[in-house]
Short mmCIF file of C-alpha atoms in Angstrom, two decimals:
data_model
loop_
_atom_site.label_atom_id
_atom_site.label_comp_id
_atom_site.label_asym_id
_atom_site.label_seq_id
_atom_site.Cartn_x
_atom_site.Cartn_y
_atom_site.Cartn_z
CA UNK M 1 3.17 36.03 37.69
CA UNK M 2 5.09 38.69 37.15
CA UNK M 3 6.00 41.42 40.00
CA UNK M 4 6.86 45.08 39.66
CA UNK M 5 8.51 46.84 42.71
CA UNK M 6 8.70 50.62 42.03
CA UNK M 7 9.85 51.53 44.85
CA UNK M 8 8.44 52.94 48.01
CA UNK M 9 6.56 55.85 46.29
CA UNK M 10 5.32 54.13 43.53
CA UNK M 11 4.53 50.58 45.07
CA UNK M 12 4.38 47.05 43.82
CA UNK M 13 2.00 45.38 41.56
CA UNK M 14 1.83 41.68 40.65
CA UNK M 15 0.43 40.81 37.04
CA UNK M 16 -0.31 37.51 35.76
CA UNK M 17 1.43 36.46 32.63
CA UNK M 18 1.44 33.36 30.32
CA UNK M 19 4.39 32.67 27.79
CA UNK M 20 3.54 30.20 25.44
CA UNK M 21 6.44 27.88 23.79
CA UNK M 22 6.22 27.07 20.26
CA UNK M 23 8.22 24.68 18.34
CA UNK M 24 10.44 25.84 15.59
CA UNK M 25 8.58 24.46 11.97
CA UNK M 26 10.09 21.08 11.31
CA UNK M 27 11.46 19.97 7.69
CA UNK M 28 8.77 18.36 5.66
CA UNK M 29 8.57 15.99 2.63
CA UNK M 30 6.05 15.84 0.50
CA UNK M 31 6.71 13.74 -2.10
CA UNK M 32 9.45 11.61 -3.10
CA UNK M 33 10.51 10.91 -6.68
CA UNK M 34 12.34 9.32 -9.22
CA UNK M 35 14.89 11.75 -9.84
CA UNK M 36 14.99 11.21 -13.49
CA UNK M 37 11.60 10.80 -14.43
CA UNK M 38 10.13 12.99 -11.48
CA UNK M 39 7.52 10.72 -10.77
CA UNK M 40 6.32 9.29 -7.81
CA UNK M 41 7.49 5.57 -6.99
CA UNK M 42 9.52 3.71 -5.34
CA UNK M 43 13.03 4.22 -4.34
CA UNK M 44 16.06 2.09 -5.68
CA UNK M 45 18.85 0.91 -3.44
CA UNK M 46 21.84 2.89 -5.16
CA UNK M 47 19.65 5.18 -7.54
CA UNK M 48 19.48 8.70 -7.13
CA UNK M 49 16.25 9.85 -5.59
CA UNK M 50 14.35 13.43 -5.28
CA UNK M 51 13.43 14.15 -1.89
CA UNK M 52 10.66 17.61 -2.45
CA UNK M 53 9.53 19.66 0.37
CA UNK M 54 9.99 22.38 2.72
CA UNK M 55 12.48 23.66 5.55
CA UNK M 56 15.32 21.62 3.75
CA UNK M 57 18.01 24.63 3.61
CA UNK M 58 20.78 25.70 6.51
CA UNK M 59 23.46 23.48 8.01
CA UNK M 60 23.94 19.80 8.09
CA UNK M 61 21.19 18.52 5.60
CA UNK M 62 21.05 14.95 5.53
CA UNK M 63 18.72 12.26 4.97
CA UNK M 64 18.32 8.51 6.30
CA UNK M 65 16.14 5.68 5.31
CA UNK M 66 15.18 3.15 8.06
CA UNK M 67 18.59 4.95 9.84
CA UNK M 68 20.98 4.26 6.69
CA UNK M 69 22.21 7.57 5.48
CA UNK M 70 21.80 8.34 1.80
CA UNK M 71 24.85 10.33 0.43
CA UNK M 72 22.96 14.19 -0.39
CA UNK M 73 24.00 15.00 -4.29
CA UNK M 74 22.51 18.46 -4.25
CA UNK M 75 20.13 20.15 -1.50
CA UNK M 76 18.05 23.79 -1.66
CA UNK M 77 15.56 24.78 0.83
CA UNK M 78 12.69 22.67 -1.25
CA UNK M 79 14.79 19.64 -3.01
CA UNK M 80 17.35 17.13 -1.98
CA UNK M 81 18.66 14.71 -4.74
CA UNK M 82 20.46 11.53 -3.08
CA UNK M 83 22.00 8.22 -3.71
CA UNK M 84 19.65 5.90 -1.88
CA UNK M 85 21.55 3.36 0.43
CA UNK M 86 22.26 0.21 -1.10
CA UNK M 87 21.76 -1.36 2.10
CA UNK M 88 18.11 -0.86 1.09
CA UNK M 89 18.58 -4.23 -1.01
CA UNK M 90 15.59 -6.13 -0.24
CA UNK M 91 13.43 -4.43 2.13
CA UNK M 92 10.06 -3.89 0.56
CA UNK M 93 9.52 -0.46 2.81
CA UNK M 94 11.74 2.48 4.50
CA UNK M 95 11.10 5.15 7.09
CA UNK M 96 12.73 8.48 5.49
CA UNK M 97 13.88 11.31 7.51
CA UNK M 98 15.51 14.70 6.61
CA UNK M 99 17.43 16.84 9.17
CA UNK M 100 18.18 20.15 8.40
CA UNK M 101 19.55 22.16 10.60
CA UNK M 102 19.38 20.23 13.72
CA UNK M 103 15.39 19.98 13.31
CA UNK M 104 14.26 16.73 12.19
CA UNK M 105 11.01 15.62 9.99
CA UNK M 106 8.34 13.35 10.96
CA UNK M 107 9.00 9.94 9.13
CA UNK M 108 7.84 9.27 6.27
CA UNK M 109 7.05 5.23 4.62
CA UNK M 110 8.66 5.00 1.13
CA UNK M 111 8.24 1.24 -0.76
CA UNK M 112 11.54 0.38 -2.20
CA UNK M 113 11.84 -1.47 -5.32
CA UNK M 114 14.71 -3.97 -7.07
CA UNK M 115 14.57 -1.47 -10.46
CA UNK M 116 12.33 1.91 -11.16
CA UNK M 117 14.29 2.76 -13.98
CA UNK M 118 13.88 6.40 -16.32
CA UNK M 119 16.25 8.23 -18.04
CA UNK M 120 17.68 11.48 -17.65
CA UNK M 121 16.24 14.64 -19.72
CA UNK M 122 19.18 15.25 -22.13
CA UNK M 123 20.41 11.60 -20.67
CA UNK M 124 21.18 9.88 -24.29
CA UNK M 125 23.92 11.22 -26.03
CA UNK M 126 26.01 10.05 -28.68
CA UNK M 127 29.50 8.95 -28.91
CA UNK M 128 30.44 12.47 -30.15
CA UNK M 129 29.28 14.39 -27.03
CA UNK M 130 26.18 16.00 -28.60
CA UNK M 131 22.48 14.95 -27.43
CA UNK M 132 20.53 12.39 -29.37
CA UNK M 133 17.55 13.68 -30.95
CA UNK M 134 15.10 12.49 -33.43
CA UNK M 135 16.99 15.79 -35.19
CA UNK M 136 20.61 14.54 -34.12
CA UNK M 137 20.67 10.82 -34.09
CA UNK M 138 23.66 8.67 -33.70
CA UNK M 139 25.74 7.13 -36.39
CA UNK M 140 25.23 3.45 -37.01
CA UNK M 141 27.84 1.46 -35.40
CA UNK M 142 28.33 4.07 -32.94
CA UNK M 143 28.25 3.82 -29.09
CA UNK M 144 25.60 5.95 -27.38
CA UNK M 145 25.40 6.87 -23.66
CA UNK M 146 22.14 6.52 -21.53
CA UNK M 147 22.56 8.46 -18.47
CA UNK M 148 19.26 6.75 -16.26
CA UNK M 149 18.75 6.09 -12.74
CA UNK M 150 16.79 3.27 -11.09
CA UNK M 151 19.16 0.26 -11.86
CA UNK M 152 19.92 -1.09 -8.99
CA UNK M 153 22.99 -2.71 -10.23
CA UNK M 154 22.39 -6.20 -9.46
CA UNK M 155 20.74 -8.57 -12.52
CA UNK M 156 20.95 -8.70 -16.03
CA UNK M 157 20.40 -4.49 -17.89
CA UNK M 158 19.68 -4.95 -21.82
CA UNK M 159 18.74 -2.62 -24.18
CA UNK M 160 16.17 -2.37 -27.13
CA UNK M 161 16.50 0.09 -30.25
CA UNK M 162 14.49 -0.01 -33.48
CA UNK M 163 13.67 -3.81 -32.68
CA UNK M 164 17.72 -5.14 -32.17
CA UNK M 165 18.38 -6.36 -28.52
CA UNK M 166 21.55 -5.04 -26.91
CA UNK M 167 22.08 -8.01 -24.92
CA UNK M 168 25.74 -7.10 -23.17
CA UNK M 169 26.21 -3.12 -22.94
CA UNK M 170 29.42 -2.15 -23.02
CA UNK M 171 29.39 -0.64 -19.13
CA UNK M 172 26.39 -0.75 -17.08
CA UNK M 173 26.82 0.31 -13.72
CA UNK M 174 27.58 3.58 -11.47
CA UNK M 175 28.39 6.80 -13.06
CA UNK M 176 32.15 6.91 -12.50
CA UNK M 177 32.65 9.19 -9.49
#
């Protein structure tokens, strides 16, 4: 109720009021994908995930999966791209949750995976720095680069071109840095 007192000449009147509360809009995801492929699927402990939705932009973006945080690579108000928490290894499922700005999202169930493994757009490039292309390919004998995500890093990675099995890569592992 709220009261009005104008004085002696005007009087007082009493009106009823309601104030309704609302909750701020909450960060939502609404899909999660390979961040290479940008397909839905699992996530891979120590891969780089996308993370698409809404409400992701202001202060303090973060992301955890069953409360492990994932380290946040890049973040607009629609798209985060992290490094999914290697202490993922071996659960078949995760709760995901992105804060941003103090305001949390509901949880969402991701399944997690041993390997889910694509390569980057651009992500093969030849020992000279340029892209390979069916247009540009590499010189035989030469080392090529396959920038990919979805290796977990534990087993056994081999390759496969034009029939010959790469059985021990040079490096396989984290991007440096």
């Amino acid at each position: 109720t709220l009261t009005i007192n104008g004085g002696p000449v005007a009087g007082v009147i009493t009106i009823p009021a309601t104030l309704t509360v609302t909750s701020p809009p909450l960060p939502t995801i609404t899909s999660v994908l390979n961040a290479a492929s940008l397909l839905s699927g699992p996530v891979v402990p120590g891969s780089i995930t996308t993370v698409m939705g809404t409400l992701f932009g202001g202060a303090n973006v973060s992301a955890t999966f069953n409360n492990l945080p994932a380290t946040i690579l890049f973040s607009n108000q629609t798209q985060i791209n992290l490094l999914v928490p290697a202490g993922l290894a071996g659960q078949p499922s995760a709760q995901l949750v992105v804060t941003a700005g103090g305001l949390s999202s509901a949880p969402t169930t991701v399944s997690v995976a041993n390997f889910g493994p694509a390569i980057f757009s651009g992500g093969i490039v030849n020992q000279d720095g340029t892209v390979n292309s069916a247009s540009n390919g590499a010189a035989r004998g030469s080392v090529i680069v396959l920038w990919a995500t979805g290796l977990s890093g534990t087993g056994t990675i081999t390759g496969n071109i034009g029939g010959e099995t790469i059985g021990v890569p040079y490096y396989a592992g984290p991007a440096p840095g």
